[in-house]
């Protein structure tokens, strides 16, 4: 019996998705926990595998990875960045698996089809198809990590698919999936973010982030209060100080309004972190309003402790 054009089109689409899963899946592994697969992982570069850090209560110094046909490979921890939910492992045999082909998450729009591709503890490919629910600009995670773009899926992430490759309909990997950065939706950590974090972990074993040791909230600046800030601009009202932190040591006080840092505007905590990012360990000038009067405060920028969530 001849099939209809609609059936043929559906079959062709199904075959195309299966081909993408198989092709991308060659660069995916299962990451074993104590007894079973804790997550999926992606061969990002030759000899380097990224996965979801939250899959482990405590990230081990070494793991066993399961590739196609159940082949087991040893890998050692390079470093983790919990704030972006990325853990990086190095394969003992760097030539064992070929890396995936990377794409650009900036091209994704709401409604685009994507496929999460991982692997089971037995070595079988696993996949989940969905659509992009939301695509926005740069986004800060609840742990202070910086994602180059917010890419939200239309549902959650199945068990074992955190750390999986997320591919577009051309088969390019646009990021990795995680269930840890949103309570209700799966999040795609963009490929550009993963690459940036991988570079930092390879260089330093961690991702350093600027820290002053303040709690703050955005407030309007009084008109004409500063020469550098336009009318109705925002500043940061300091609501708390960490004892012994860089801000307290510099003489910043609760009630001060911070409006600039290192010559850049500080309208919110994200803007403040961005302004300080390149100055860890160095002294910067903070523009402050105290009692309505502008003054300069000189502070040495610290490195953000993982247990802190303020700047």
mmCIF file of C-alpha atoms in Angstrom:
data_model
loop_
_atom_site.group_PDB
_atom_site.id
_atom_site.type_symbol
_atom_site.label_atom_id
_atom_site.label_comp_id
_atom_site.label_asym_id
_atom_site.label_seq_id
_atom_site.Cartn_x
_atom_site.Cartn_y
_atom_site.Cartn_z
ATOM 1 C CA UNK A 1 0.000 0.000 0.000
ATOM 2 C CA UNK A 2 1.347 3.398 -0.974
ATOM 3 C CA UNK A 3 1.797 5.814 1.887
ATOM 4 C CA UNK A 4 0.506 9.359 1.709
ATOM 5 C CA UNK A 5 2.824 12.366 1.247
ATOM 6 C CA UNK A 6 2.103 13.331 4.863
ATOM 7 C CA UNK A 7 3.193 9.893 6.081
ATOM 8 C CA UNK A 8 6.311 10.002 3.942
ATOM 9 C CA UNK A 9 7.166 13.451 5.326
ATOM 10 C CA UNK A 10 6.661 12.255 8.894
ATOM 11 C CA UNK A 11 8.824 9.220 8.281
ATOM 12 C CA UNK A 12 11.565 11.361 6.718
ATOM 13 C CA UNK A 13 11.506 13.693 9.724
ATOM 14 C CA UNK A 14 11.671 10.737 12.096
ATOM 15 C CA UNK A 15 14.609 9.234 10.211
ATOM 16 C CA UNK A 16 16.377 12.607 10.230
ATOM 17 C CA UNK A 17 16.025 12.944 14.005
ATOM 18 C CA UNK A 18 17.222 9.378 14.525
ATOM 19 C CA UNK A 19 20.273 10.121 12.362
ATOM 20 C CA UNK A 20 21.034 13.220 14.468
ATOM 21 C CA UNK A 21 20.766 11.197 17.673
ATOM 22 C CA UNK A 22 23.106 8.540 16.327
ATOM 23 C CA UNK A 23 25.631 11.050 14.992
ATOM 24 C CA UNK A 24 25.738 13.257 18.087
ATOM 25 C CA UNK A 25 25.448 10.229 20.347
ATOM 26 C CA UNK A 26 28.867 9.007 19.200
ATOM 27 C CA UNK A 27 30.269 11.826 21.346
ATOM 28 C CA UNK A 28 28.140 11.145 24.444
ATOM 29 C CA UNK A 29 28.720 8.945 27.481
ATOM 30 C CA UNK A 30 26.987 7.890 30.659
ATOM 31 C CA UNK A 31 28.676 9.097 33.841
ATOM 32 C CA UNK A 32 28.432 6.440 36.519
ATOM 33 C CA UNK A 33 27.675 7.268 40.137
ATOM 34 C CA UNK A 34 28.182 4.768 42.932
ATOM 35 C CA UNK A 35 25.835 2.160 41.506
ATOM 36 C CA UNK A 36 24.253 3.451 38.306
ATOM 37 C CA UNK A 37 24.363 6.222 35.737
ATOM 38 C CA UNK A 38 24.201 9.585 37.510
ATOM 39 C CA UNK A 39 24.135 11.716 34.362
ATOM 40 C CA UNK A 40 25.080 11.891 30.727
ATOM 41 C CA UNK A 41 28.249 13.546 29.495
ATOM 42 C CA UNK A 42 29.497 15.113 26.282
ATOM 43 C CA UNK A 43 32.945 14.845 24.699
ATOM 44 C CA UNK A 44 33.536 18.569 24.312
ATOM 45 C CA UNK A 45 37.120 18.455 23.118
ATOM 46 C CA UNK A 46 39.517 15.577 22.485
ATOM 47 C CA UNK A 47 39.957 13.859 25.839
ATOM 48 C CA UNK A 48 37.605 16.215 27.714
ATOM 49 C CA UNK A 49 34.070 15.379 28.887
ATOM 50 C CA UNK A 50 31.588 17.840 30.380
ATOM 51 C CA UNK A 51 28.631 16.814 32.500
ATOM 52 C CA UNK A 52 26.199 18.237 35.069
ATOM 53 C CA UNK A 53 27.890 18.930 38.407
ATOM 54 C CA UNK A 54 24.675 18.575 40.407
ATOM 55 C CA UNK A 55 24.415 14.882 39.525
ATOM 56 C CA UNK A 56 26.905 14.166 42.309
ATOM 57 C CA UNK A 57 26.355 15.048 45.936
ATOM 58 C CA UNK A 58 30.086 15.460 46.047
ATOM 59 C CA UNK A 59 31.924 15.478 42.752
ATOM 60 C CA UNK A 60 34.405 12.564 42.768
ATOM 61 C CA UNK A 61 38.048 12.892 41.789
ATOM 62 C CA UNK A 62 37.584 10.121 39.218
ATOM 63 C CA UNK A 63 34.628 8.506 37.455
ATOM 64 C CA UNK A 64 33.838 5.676 35.089
ATOM 65 C CA UNK A 65 32.246 6.658 31.789
ATOM 66 C CA UNK A 66 30.190 4.315 29.630
ATOM 67 C CA UNK A 67 30.374 4.751 25.854
ATOM 68 C CA UNK A 68 28.775 2.850 22.981
ATOM 69 C CA UNK A 69 28.349 -0.904 23.398
ATOM 70 C CA UNK A 70 28.983 -0.595 27.124
ATOM 71 C CA UNK A 71 32.677 0.221 26.785
ATOM 72 C CA UNK A 72 33.996 1.626 30.077
ATOM 73 C CA UNK A 73 36.487 4.453 30.243
ATOM 74 C CA UNK A 74 38.293 6.072 33.168
ATOM 75 C CA UNK A 75 38.278 9.835 33.642
ATOM 76 C CA UNK A 76 39.758 12.195 36.226
ATOM 77 C CA UNK A 77 38.205 15.417 37.506
ATOM 78 C CA UNK A 78 39.653 18.636 36.115
ATOM 79 C CA UNK A 79 37.330 20.994 37.999
ATOM 80 C CA UNK A 80 33.746 22.044 38.654
ATOM 81 C CA UNK A 81 31.741 25.241 38.439
ATOM 82 C CA UNK A 82 28.603 24.677 40.500
ATOM 83 C CA UNK A 83 27.184 28.087 39.592
ATOM 84 C CA UNK A 84 26.769 27.004 35.951
ATOM 85 C CA UNK A 85 26.345 23.298 36.869
ATOM 86 C CA UNK A 86 29.375 22.164 34.864
ATOM 87 C CA UNK A 87 31.880 19.477 35.802
ATOM 88 C CA UNK A 88 34.864 18.739 33.569
ATOM 89 C CA UNK A 89 36.632 15.363 33.387
ATOM 90 C CA UNK A 90 39.693 14.263 31.432
ATOM 91 C CA UNK A 91 39.749 10.848 29.776
ATOM 92 C CA UNK A 92 42.687 8.590 30.593
ATOM 93 C CA UNK A 93 42.793 7.731 26.873
ATOM 94 C CA UNK A 94 42.372 11.083 25.139
ATOM 95 C CA UNK A 95 41.902 9.489 21.721
ATOM 96 C CA UNK A 96 39.112 7.146 22.838
ATOM 97 C CA UNK A 97 36.184 9.291 21.686
ATOM 98 C CA UNK A 98 35.700 12.046 19.120
ATOM 99 C CA UNK A 99 34.164 15.348 20.271
ATOM 100 C CA UNK A 100 30.756 16.551 19.147
ATOM 101 C CA UNK A 101 30.256 19.343 16.610
ATOM 102 C CA UNK A 102 29.276 22.609 18.303
ATOM 103 C CA UNK A 103 26.612 25.086 17.239
ATOM 104 C CA UNK A 104 25.428 28.507 18.405
ATOM 105 C CA UNK A 105 22.625 28.825 20.961
ATOM 106 C CA UNK A 106 22.185 32.457 19.893
ATOM 107 C CA UNK A 107 20.321 31.178 16.824
ATOM 108 C CA UNK A 108 17.621 29.427 18.888
ATOM 109 C CA UNK A 109 14.128 30.926 19.058
ATOM 110 C CA UNK A 110 10.991 29.893 20.963
ATOM 111 C CA UNK A 111 9.370 27.048 19.061
ATOM 112 C CA UNK A 112 12.582 25.621 17.628
ATOM 113 C CA UNK A 113 12.899 21.854 17.944
ATOM 114 C CA UNK A 114 15.841 20.528 19.957
ATOM 115 C CA UNK A 115 16.899 17.034 21.000
ATOM 116 C CA UNK A 116 18.655 16.040 24.238
ATOM 117 C CA UNK A 117 21.002 13.122 23.575
ATOM 118 C CA UNK A 118 22.666 11.065 26.272
ATOM 119 C CA UNK A 119 23.500 7.492 27.150
ATOM 120 C CA UNK A 120 22.289 4.880 29.604
ATOM 121 C CA UNK A 121 24.476 3.026 32.081
ATOM 122 C CA UNK A 122 24.396 0.044 29.729
ATOM 123 C CA UNK A 123 25.727 2.122 26.849
ATOM 124 C CA UNK A 124 22.462 2.587 24.960
ATOM 125 C CA UNK A 125 21.617 5.917 23.374
ATOM 126 C CA UNK A 126 18.753 7.840 25.002
ATOM 127 C CA UNK A 127 17.022 10.886 23.565
ATOM 128 C CA UNK A 128 14.244 13.355 24.336
ATOM 129 C CA UNK A 129 12.707 15.753 21.830
ATOM 130 C CA UNK A 130 11.193 19.095 22.808
ATOM 131 C CA UNK A 131 10.973 22.719 21.832
ATOM 132 C CA UNK A 132 12.548 25.892 23.089
ATOM 133 C CA UNK A 133 10.029 27.454 25.474
ATOM 134 C CA UNK A 134 11.929 30.698 26.017
ATOM 135 C CA UNK A 135 15.050 32.306 24.610
ATOM 136 C CA UNK A 136 16.399 35.458 26.191
ATOM 137 C CA UNK A 137 19.543 37.423 26.845
ATOM 138 C CA UNK A 138 22.333 36.846 29.338
ATOM 139 C CA UNK A 139 21.083 35.222 32.528
ATOM 140 C CA UNK A 140 22.423 34.831 36.031
ATOM 141 C CA UNK A 141 21.773 31.551 37.837
ATOM 142 C CA UNK A 142 20.639 31.368 41.456
ATOM 143 C CA UNK A 143 24.228 30.544 42.445
ATOM 144 C CA UNK A 144 25.652 33.572 40.672
ATOM 145 C CA UNK A 145 26.804 31.865 37.485
ATOM 146 C CA UNK A 146 26.622 33.776 34.223
ATOM 147 C CA UNK A 147 24.987 32.081 31.215
ATOM 148 C CA UNK A 148 25.521 33.830 27.898
ATOM 149 C CA UNK A 149 21.854 33.249 27.068
ATOM 150 C CA UNK A 150 18.722 31.966 28.786
ATOM 151 C CA UNK A 151 17.462 28.917 26.854
ATOM 152 C CA UNK A 152 14.517 27.262 28.586
ATOM 153 C CA UNK A 153 12.931 24.011 27.432
ATOM 154 C CA UNK A 154 9.200 23.345 27.404
ATOM 155 C CA UNK A 155 9.468 20.720 30.136
ATOM 156 C CA UNK A 156 11.826 19.137 32.604
ATOM 157 C CA UNK A 157 14.871 16.954 32.027
ATOM 158 C CA UNK A 158 14.463 13.189 32.386
ATOM 159 C CA UNK A 159 16.601 11.307 34.895
ATOM 160 C CA UNK A 160 19.997 10.595 33.403
ATOM 161 C CA UNK A 161 19.740 13.360 30.792
ATOM 162 C CA UNK A 162 21.250 16.143 32.869
ATOM 163 C CA UNK A 163 24.593 16.752 31.206
ATOM 164 C CA UNK A 164 23.276 15.467 27.874
ATOM 165 C CA UNK A 165 24.068 17.153 24.582
ATOM 166 C CA UNK A 166 21.299 19.405 23.267
ATOM 167 C CA UNK A 167 21.315 19.478 19.466
ATOM 168 C CA UNK A 168 19.401 21.545 16.941
ATOM 169 C CA UNK A 169 17.748 20.079 13.851
ATOM 170 C CA UNK A 170 21.010 20.369 11.928
ATOM 171 C CA UNK A 171 22.729 18.145 14.473
ATOM 172 C CA UNK A 172 24.904 20.879 15.970
ATOM 173 C CA UNK A 173 25.287 20.780 19.761
ATOM 174 C CA UNK A 174 24.055 24.112 21.107
ATOM 175 C CA UNK A 175 24.637 23.320 24.790
ATOM 176 C CA UNK A 176 24.085 20.805 27.565
ATOM 177 C CA UNK A 177 20.885 20.083 29.478
ATOM 178 C CA UNK A 178 20.498 20.571 33.222
ATOM 179 C CA UNK A 179 17.684 20.111 35.700
ATOM 180 C CA UNK A 180 19.453 22.066 38.446
ATOM 181 C CA UNK A 181 19.035 25.698 37.391
ATOM 182 C CA UNK A 182 15.223 25.903 37.397
ATOM 183 C CA UNK A 183 12.573 24.259 39.545
ATOM 184 C CA UNK A 184 10.067 23.841 36.718
ATOM 185 C CA UNK A 185 11.939 23.744 33.408
ATOM 186 C CA UNK A 186 14.978 22.205 31.851
ATOM 187 C CA UNK A 187 17.704 24.722 31.064
ATOM 188 C CA UNK A 188 20.260 24.573 28.269
ATOM 189 C CA UNK A 189 23.698 25.816 29.276
ATOM 190 C CA UNK A 190 24.787 27.436 25.975
ATOM 191 C CA UNK A 191 27.778 25.993 24.158
ATOM 192 C CA UNK A 192 29.586 29.348 24.415
ATOM 193 C CA UNK A 193 29.164 29.295 28.203
ATOM 194 C CA UNK A 194 30.364 25.698 28.444
ATOM 195 C CA UNK A 195 33.440 26.545 26.371
ATOM 196 C CA UNK A 196 34.221 29.589 28.529
ATOM 197 C CA UNK A 197 33.918 27.531 31.717
ATOM 198 C CA UNK A 198 36.016 24.702 30.239
ATOM 199 C CA UNK A 199 38.768 27.210 29.401
ATOM 200 C CA UNK A 200 38.724 28.572 32.968
ATOM 201 C CA UNK A 201 38.749 25.110 34.554
ATOM 202 C CA UNK A 202 41.659 24.019 32.392
ATOM 203 C CA UNK A 203 43.603 27.156 33.281
ATOM 204 C CA UNK A 204 42.792 27.441 36.988
ATOM 205 C CA UNK A 205 40.719 24.453 38.127
ATOM 206 C CA UNK A 206 37.881 26.834 39.000
ATOM 207 C CA UNK A 207 35.951 29.837 37.702
ATOM 208 C CA UNK A 208 36.908 32.962 39.623
ATOM 209 C CA UNK A 209 34.176 35.581 40.195
ATOM 210 C CA UNK A 210 34.461 39.031 41.645
ATOM 211 C CA UNK A 211 33.165 39.619 45.176
ATOM 212 C CA UNK A 212 32.813 42.661 47.435
ATOM 213 C CA UNK A 213 30.871 41.111 50.304
ATOM 214 C CA UNK A 214 27.694 43.197 50.161
ATOM 215 C CA UNK A 215 23.979 42.599 50.023
ATOM 216 C CA UNK A 216 22.253 45.281 47.952
ATOM 217 C CA UNK A 217 19.140 46.211 46.023
ATOM 218 C CA UNK A 218 18.562 48.603 43.169
ATOM 219 C CA UNK A 219 17.161 52.059 44.001
ATOM 220 C CA UNK A 220 16.655 55.241 41.944
ATOM 221 C CA UNK A 221 19.427 57.797 42.235
ATOM 222 C CA UNK A 222 18.386 61.333 43.207
ATOM 223 C CA UNK A 223 18.402 63.637 40.192
ATOM 224 C CA UNK A 224 21.736 65.407 39.886
ATOM 225 C CA UNK A 225 23.252 63.430 42.756
ATOM 226 C CA UNK A 226 26.270 62.432 40.670
ATOM 227 C CA UNK A 227 27.966 64.022 37.718
ATOM 228 C CA UNK A 228 28.330 60.698 35.916
ATOM 229 C CA UNK A 229 24.797 59.330 36.392
ATOM 230 C CA UNK A 230 21.863 60.664 34.366
ATOM 231 C CA UNK A 231 18.567 61.610 35.960
ATOM 232 C CA UNK A 232 16.468 58.629 37.132
ATOM 233 C CA UNK A 233 19.469 56.276 36.899
ATOM 234 C CA UNK A 234 19.684 53.382 39.334
ATOM 235 C CA UNK A 235 22.249 52.631 42.000
ATOM 236 C CA UNK A 236 22.703 49.891 44.603
ATOM 237 C CA UNK A 237 21.603 50.506 48.184
ATOM 238 C CA UNK A 238 23.933 48.549 50.476
ATOM 239 C CA UNK A 239 21.709 46.547 52.831
ATOM 240 C CA UNK A 240 24.318 44.308 54.477
ATOM 241 C CA UNK A 241 28.056 43.762 54.714
ATOM 242 C CA UNK A 242 29.978 40.520 55.178
ATOM 243 C CA UNK A 243 32.252 40.798 58.187
ATOM 244 C CA UNK A 244 35.849 41.047 57.038
ATOM 245 C CA UNK A 245 34.788 41.233 53.385
ATOM 246 C CA UNK A 246 36.400 43.576 50.850
ATOM 247 C CA UNK A 247 33.638 46.210 51.128
ATOM 248 C CA UNK A 248 33.742 46.379 54.917
ATOM 249 C CA UNK A 249 37.548 46.588 54.890
ATOM 250 C CA UNK A 250 37.303 49.467 52.395
ATOM 251 C CA UNK A 251 34.974 51.424 54.680
ATOM 252 C CA UNK A 252 31.701 50.924 52.822
ATOM 253 C CA UNK A 253 28.683 51.289 55.123
ATOM 254 C CA UNK A 254 25.127 49.966 55.234
ATOM 255 C CA UNK A 255 22.968 52.729 53.749
ATOM 256 C CA UNK A 256 25.573 53.780 51.180
ATOM 257 C CA UNK A 257 24.357 53.873 47.580
ATOM 258 C CA UNK A 258 26.865 52.459 45.112
ATOM 259 C CA UNK A 259 26.494 53.940 41.620
ATOM 260 C CA UNK A 260 29.729 53.005 39.825
ATOM 261 C CA UNK A 261 32.603 50.542 40.035
ATOM 262 C CA UNK A 262 35.865 50.647 38.102
ATOM 263 C CA UNK A 263 34.414 53.408 35.920
ATOM 264 C CA UNK A 264 31.269 51.477 34.965
ATOM 265 C CA UNK A 265 27.683 51.986 36.083
ATOM 266 C CA UNK A 266 26.432 49.732 38.894
ATOM 267 C CA UNK A 267 22.658 49.750 38.536
ATOM 268 C CA UNK A 268 22.180 46.154 39.695
ATOM 269 C CA UNK A 269 24.207 43.256 41.089
ATOM 270 C CA UNK A 270 24.787 41.746 37.655
ATOM 271 C CA UNK A 271 26.167 45.034 36.376
ATOM 272 C CA UNK A 272 28.379 45.308 39.454
ATOM 273 C CA UNK A 273 29.790 41.814 38.944
ATOM 274 C CA UNK A 274 30.429 42.522 35.275
ATOM 275 C CA UNK A 275 32.226 45.763 36.145
ATOM 276 C CA UNK A 276 34.474 43.983 38.660
ATOM 277 C CA UNK A 277 35.054 40.755 36.700
ATOM 278 C CA UNK A 278 38.468 41.706 35.353
ATOM 279 C CA UNK A 279 39.725 43.223 38.622
ATOM 280 C CA UNK A 280 39.948 40.318 41.100
ATOM 281 C CA UNK A 281 42.820 40.983 43.474
ATOM 282 C CA UNK A 282 43.150 44.601 42.348
ATOM 283 C CA UNK A 283 42.036 47.906 43.849
ATOM 284 C CA UNK A 284 39.134 49.685 42.155
ATOM 285 C CA UNK A 285 37.321 52.947 42.777
ATOM 286 C CA UNK A 286 33.684 52.695 43.859
ATOM 287 C CA UNK A 287 31.422 55.688 43.308
ATOM 288 C CA UNK A 288 29.248 56.033 46.414
ATOM 289 C CA UNK A 289 26.530 58.332 47.731
ATOM 290 C CA UNK A 290 26.661 58.732 51.491
ATOM 291 C CA UNK A 291 24.084 61.001 53.051
ATOM 292 C CA UNK A 292 23.398 62.357 49.565
ATOM 293 C CA UNK A 293 27.024 63.328 49.012
ATOM 294 C CA UNK A 294 29.216 61.584 46.398
ATOM 295 C CA UNK A 295 32.566 60.167 47.414
ATOM 296 C CA UNK A 296 35.121 57.649 46.160
ATOM 297 C CA UNK A 297 35.818 54.445 48.067
ATOM 298 C CA UNK A 298 38.831 52.317 47.126
ATOM 299 C CA UNK A 299 38.310 48.580 47.549
ATOM 300 C CA UNK A 300 40.367 45.507 46.672
ATOM 301 C CA UNK A 301 38.111 43.100 44.775
ATOM 302 C CA UNK A 302 37.942 39.636 46.301
ATOM 303 C CA UNK A 303 37.062 36.248 44.823
ATOM 304 C CA UNK A 304 33.471 35.084 45.248
ATOM 305 C CA UNK A 305 33.136 32.267 47.828
ATOM 306 C CA UNK A 306 30.792 29.471 46.692
ATOM 307 C CA UNK A 307 28.745 29.662 49.876
ATOM 308 C CA UNK A 308 27.926 33.338 49.318
ATOM 309 C CA UNK A 309 25.137 34.541 47.042
ATOM 310 C CA UNK A 310 25.508 38.313 47.369
ATOM 311 C CA UNK A 311 28.128 40.258 45.410
#
